[in-house]
């Protein structure tokens, strides 16, 4: 399975782990693909590692199912002119896989810079090898108020109306993904 990452076009193959944390090849592939997604480097091939009913949640969205989570990842390319990973370290090799991530984003048009420190949890089905959920907890937290969750749900429905997802690998390649 070591070549799977290459077949999927995964760019982040140098996975940093905390002392005593060891990932198997499947986990390395999943972590590398998620790092690519957070770097604004999505592709249909990388997203094929997700279960069709997978969930992505962060403080601004709860995206359930392929039609909602795929546009969230492609939307990073639309929203940001620069995305720079400042740090990552896998701190847990269980299920979920736990990772600390620090990323700098620059918003297109207004050049507003923001650095976000996150705890990423990657849940996966050991039988299928597919990602079932990714949680992006900014400063280690997700909101838990009714109003904030309503806004997160609204985002998950509105982003797919604004951000298109390539229909095939050829269209994906034209966008510079793969």
CSV table of C-alpha atoms in Angstrom, one decimal:
chain,number,residue,atom,x,y,z
A,1,UNK,CA,0.0,0.0,0.0
A,2,UNK,CA,3.1,2.3,0.2
A,3,UNK,CA,2.6,3.3,-3.5
A,4,UNK,CA,-1.1,4.2,-3.0
A,5,UNK,CA,-0.1,7.8,-1.9
A,6,UNK,CA,1.7,8.2,-5.2
A,7,UNK,CA,-1.1,6.8,-7.2
A,8,UNK,CA,-3.5,9.3,-5.6
A,9,UNK,CA,-1.1,12.3,-6.2
A,10,UNK,CA,-0.6,12.9,-2.5
A,11,UNK,CA,2.1,15.6,-2.1
A,12,UNK,CA,2.5,15.5,1.7
A,13,UNK,CA,4.4,12.2,2.3
A,14,UNK,CA,6.8,13.4,5.0
A,15,UNK,CA,4.5,12.9,8.0
A,16,UNK,CA,5.9,14.2,11.3
A,17,UNK,CA,4.9,12.2,14.3
A,18,UNK,CA,5.3,12.8,18.1
A,19,UNK,CA,7.8,10.5,19.9
A,20,UNK,CA,6.3,7.0,20.2
A,21,UNK,CA,3.6,7.5,17.6
A,22,UNK,CA,3.8,5.1,14.7
A,23,UNK,CA,1.5,5.1,11.7
A,24,UNK,CA,0.8,2.2,9.4
A,25,UNK,CA,0.8,2.8,5.6
A,26,UNK,CA,-3.0,3.3,5.4
A,27,UNK,CA,-2.8,5.9,8.2
A,28,UNK,CA,0.1,7.7,6.4
A,29,UNK,CA,-1.9,7.8,3.2
A,30,UNK,CA,-5.0,9.3,5.0
A,31,UNK,CA,-2.9,11.8,6.9
A,32,UNK,CA,-1.0,12.9,3.8
A,33,UNK,CA,-4.2,13.3,1.9
A,34,UNK,CA,-5.8,15.4,4.7
A,35,UNK,CA,-2.7,17.6,4.9
A,36,UNK,CA,-3.0,18.2,1.1
A,37,UNK,CA,-6.6,19.2,1.5
A,38,UNK,CA,-5.8,21.7,4.3
A,39,UNK,CA,-3.1,23.1,2.0
A,40,UNK,CA,-5.7,23.9,-0.7
A,41,UNK,CA,-4.6,21.0,-2.9
A,42,UNK,CA,-7.7,18.9,-3.3
A,43,UNK,CA,-8.4,16.4,-6.1
A,44,UNK,CA,-11.0,13.9,-6.9
A,45,UNK,CA,-8.5,11.1,-6.3
A,46,UNK,CA,-7.7,12.3,-2.8
A,47,UNK,CA,-11.4,12.8,-2.0
A,48,UNK,CA,-12.0,9.2,-3.2
A,49,UNK,CA,-10.4,8.2,0.2
A,50,UNK,CA,-13.6,9.6,1.9
A,51,UNK,CA,-16.8,7.6,2.5
A,52,UNK,CA,-19.7,9.0,0.5
A,53,UNK,CA,-21.5,9.8,3.8
A,54,UNK,CA,-18.3,11.3,5.4
A,55,UNK,CA,-18.4,14.5,7.6
A,56,UNK,CA,-16.2,17.5,7.7
A,57,UNK,CA,-16.7,19.8,10.6
A,58,UNK,CA,-14.9,22.9,11.8
A,59,UNK,CA,-16.1,26.1,13.6
A,60,UNK,CA,-17.7,27.5,10.5
A,61,UNK,CA,-19.3,24.4,8.9
A,62,UNK,CA,-20.7,20.9,9.4
A,63,UNK,CA,-20.6,19.3,5.9
A,64,UNK,CA,-22.2,15.9,5.7
A,65,UNK,CA,-22.0,13.8,2.6
A,66,UNK,CA,-19.8,14.1,-0.6
A,67,UNK,CA,-22.0,16.9,-2.0
A,68,UNK,CA,-21.3,19.1,1.0
A,69,UNK,CA,-17.7,18.2,2.0
A,70,UNK,CA,-16.1,18.3,-1.5
A,71,UNK,CA,-16.9,22.0,-2.1
A,72,UNK,CA,-15.5,22.9,1.3
A,73,UNK,CA,-12.1,21.6,0.2
A,74,UNK,CA,-12.2,23.1,-3.3
A,75,UNK,CA,-13.4,26.4,-1.7
A,76,UNK,CA,-10.0,26.9,0.0
A,77,UNK,CA,-8.5,27.6,-3.5
A,78,UNK,CA,-11.3,30.1,-4.2
A,79,UNK,CA,-11.1,31.9,-0.8
A,80,UNK,CA,-7.3,32.1,-0.2
A,81,UNK,CA,-4.4,33.5,-2.3
A,82,UNK,CA,-1.9,31.8,0.1
A,83,UNK,CA,-2.0,28.8,2.3
A,84,UNK,CA,1.1,27.9,4.2
A,85,UNK,CA,1.4,25.0,6.7
A,86,UNK,CA,3.6,26.3,9.5
A,87,UNK,CA,3.6,23.1,11.6
A,88,UNK,CA,2.1,19.6,11.8
A,89,UNK,CA,2.6,16.7,14.1
A,90,UNK,CA,0.6,13.5,14.5
A,91,UNK,CA,0.1,13.0,18.2
A,92,UNK,CA,-2.1,9.9,18.2
A,93,UNK,CA,-2.2,6.9,15.8
A,94,UNK,CA,-5.6,5.5,17.1
A,95,UNK,CA,-9.0,6.0,15.5
A,96,UNK,CA,-9.3,8.9,15.4
A,97,UNK,CA,-5.8,9.8,14.3
A,98,UNK,CA,-5.0,13.0,16.2
A,99,UNK,CA,-2.9,15.8,14.6
A,100,UNK,CA,-1.8,19.3,15.6
A,101,UNK,CA,-1.8,21.6,12.7
A,102,UNK,CA,-0.9,25.3,12.4
A,103,UNK,CA,-1.7,27.0,9.1
A,104,UNK,CA,-1.4,30.6,7.7
A,105,UNK,CA,-4.1,31.8,5.3
A,106,UNK,CA,-4.3,35.0,3.2
A,107,UNK,CA,-7.7,35.9,2.1
A,108,UNK,CA,-8.0,36.8,-1.6
A,109,UNK,CA,-8.8,40.3,-2.6
A,110,UNK,CA,-8.3,41.9,0.9
A,111,UNK,CA,-5.0,40.3,1.7
A,112,UNK,CA,-6.1,39.6,5.3
A,113,UNK,CA,-3.7,37.1,7.0
A,114,UNK,CA,-4.8,34.7,9.7
A,115,UNK,CA,-3.0,31.9,11.4
A,116,UNK,CA,-5.1,29.0,12.8
A,117,UNK,CA,-3.9,26.4,15.2
A,118,UNK,CA,-6.0,23.3,15.1
A,119,UNK,CA,-6.4,19.9,16.6
A,120,UNK,CA,-7.4,17.6,13.6
A,121,UNK,CA,-9.2,14.3,14.3
A,122,UNK,CA,-9.3,11.9,11.4
A,123,UNK,CA,-11.9,9.1,11.8
A,124,UNK,CA,-11.8,6.2,9.4
A,125,UNK,CA,-13.3,2.8,8.7
A,126,UNK,CA,-10.6,0.2,9.2
A,127,UNK,CA,-12.3,-2.3,6.9
A,128,UNK,CA,-12.8,0.1,3.9
A,129,UNK,CA,-9.9,2.4,4.7
A,130,UNK,CA,-12.2,5.4,4.0
A,131,UNK,CA,-12.3,8.6,6.0
A,132,UNK,CA,-15.6,8.8,7.8
A,133,UNK,CA,-15.1,12.2,9.5
A,134,UNK,CA,-12.6,15.0,9.9
A,135,UNK,CA,-12.9,17.4,12.7
A,136,UNK,CA,-10.9,20.7,12.6
A,137,UNK,CA,-11.0,22.1,16.1
A,138,UNK,CA,-9.6,25.6,16.1
A,139,UNK,CA,-7.7,26.1,19.3
A,140,UNK,CA,-8.8,22.6,20.2
A,141,UNK,CA,-12.6,23.4,20.2
A,142,UNK,CA,-15.7,23.2,18.1
A,143,UNK,CA,-18.7,25.4,18.9
A,144,UNK,CA,-21.6,23.9,20.8
A,145,UNK,CA,-24.3,26.6,20.7
A,146,UNK,CA,-27.6,26.2,18.8
A,147,UNK,CA,-27.0,29.5,16.9
A,148,UNK,CA,-23.4,28.7,15.9
A,149,UNK,CA,-24.4,25.2,14.8
A,150,UNK,CA,-27.3,26.6,12.7
A,151,UNK,CA,-24.8,28.9,11.0
A,152,UNK,CA,-22.4,26.0,10.4
A,153,UNK,CA,-25.2,24.1,8.8
A,154,UNK,CA,-26.1,27.1,6.6
A,155,UNK,CA,-22.5,27.3,5.4
A,156,UNK,CA,-22.5,23.6,4.5
A,157,UNK,CA,-25.5,24.1,2.3
A,158,UNK,CA,-24.5,27.5,0.7
A,159,UNK,CA,-20.8,26.7,-0.2
A,160,UNK,CA,-21.8,24.0,-2.6
A,161,UNK,CA,-24.0,26.5,-4.5
A,162,UNK,CA,-21.0,28.8,-4.9
A,163,UNK,CA,-18.0,26.4,-5.3
A,164,UNK,CA,-18.0,23.9,-8.1
A,165,UNK,CA,-16.4,20.5,-7.9
A,166,UNK,CA,-14.7,19.0,-11.0
A,167,UNK,CA,-16.8,16.3,-12.7
A,168,UNK,CA,-13.8,14.2,-13.7
A,169,UNK,CA,-10.0,13.9,-13.5
A,170,UNK,CA,-9.5,15.8,-16.7
A,171,UNK,CA,-11.5,18.8,-15.4
A,172,UNK,CA,-9.6,18.5,-12.1
A,173,UNK,CA,-6.2,18.6,-13.9
A,174,UNK,CA,-7.3,21.7,-15.8
A,175,UNK,CA,-7.7,23.4,-12.5
A,176,UNK,CA,-4.1,22.4,-11.5
A,177,UNK,CA,-5.2,19.6,-9.2
A,178,UNK,CA,-4.1,16.0,-9.2
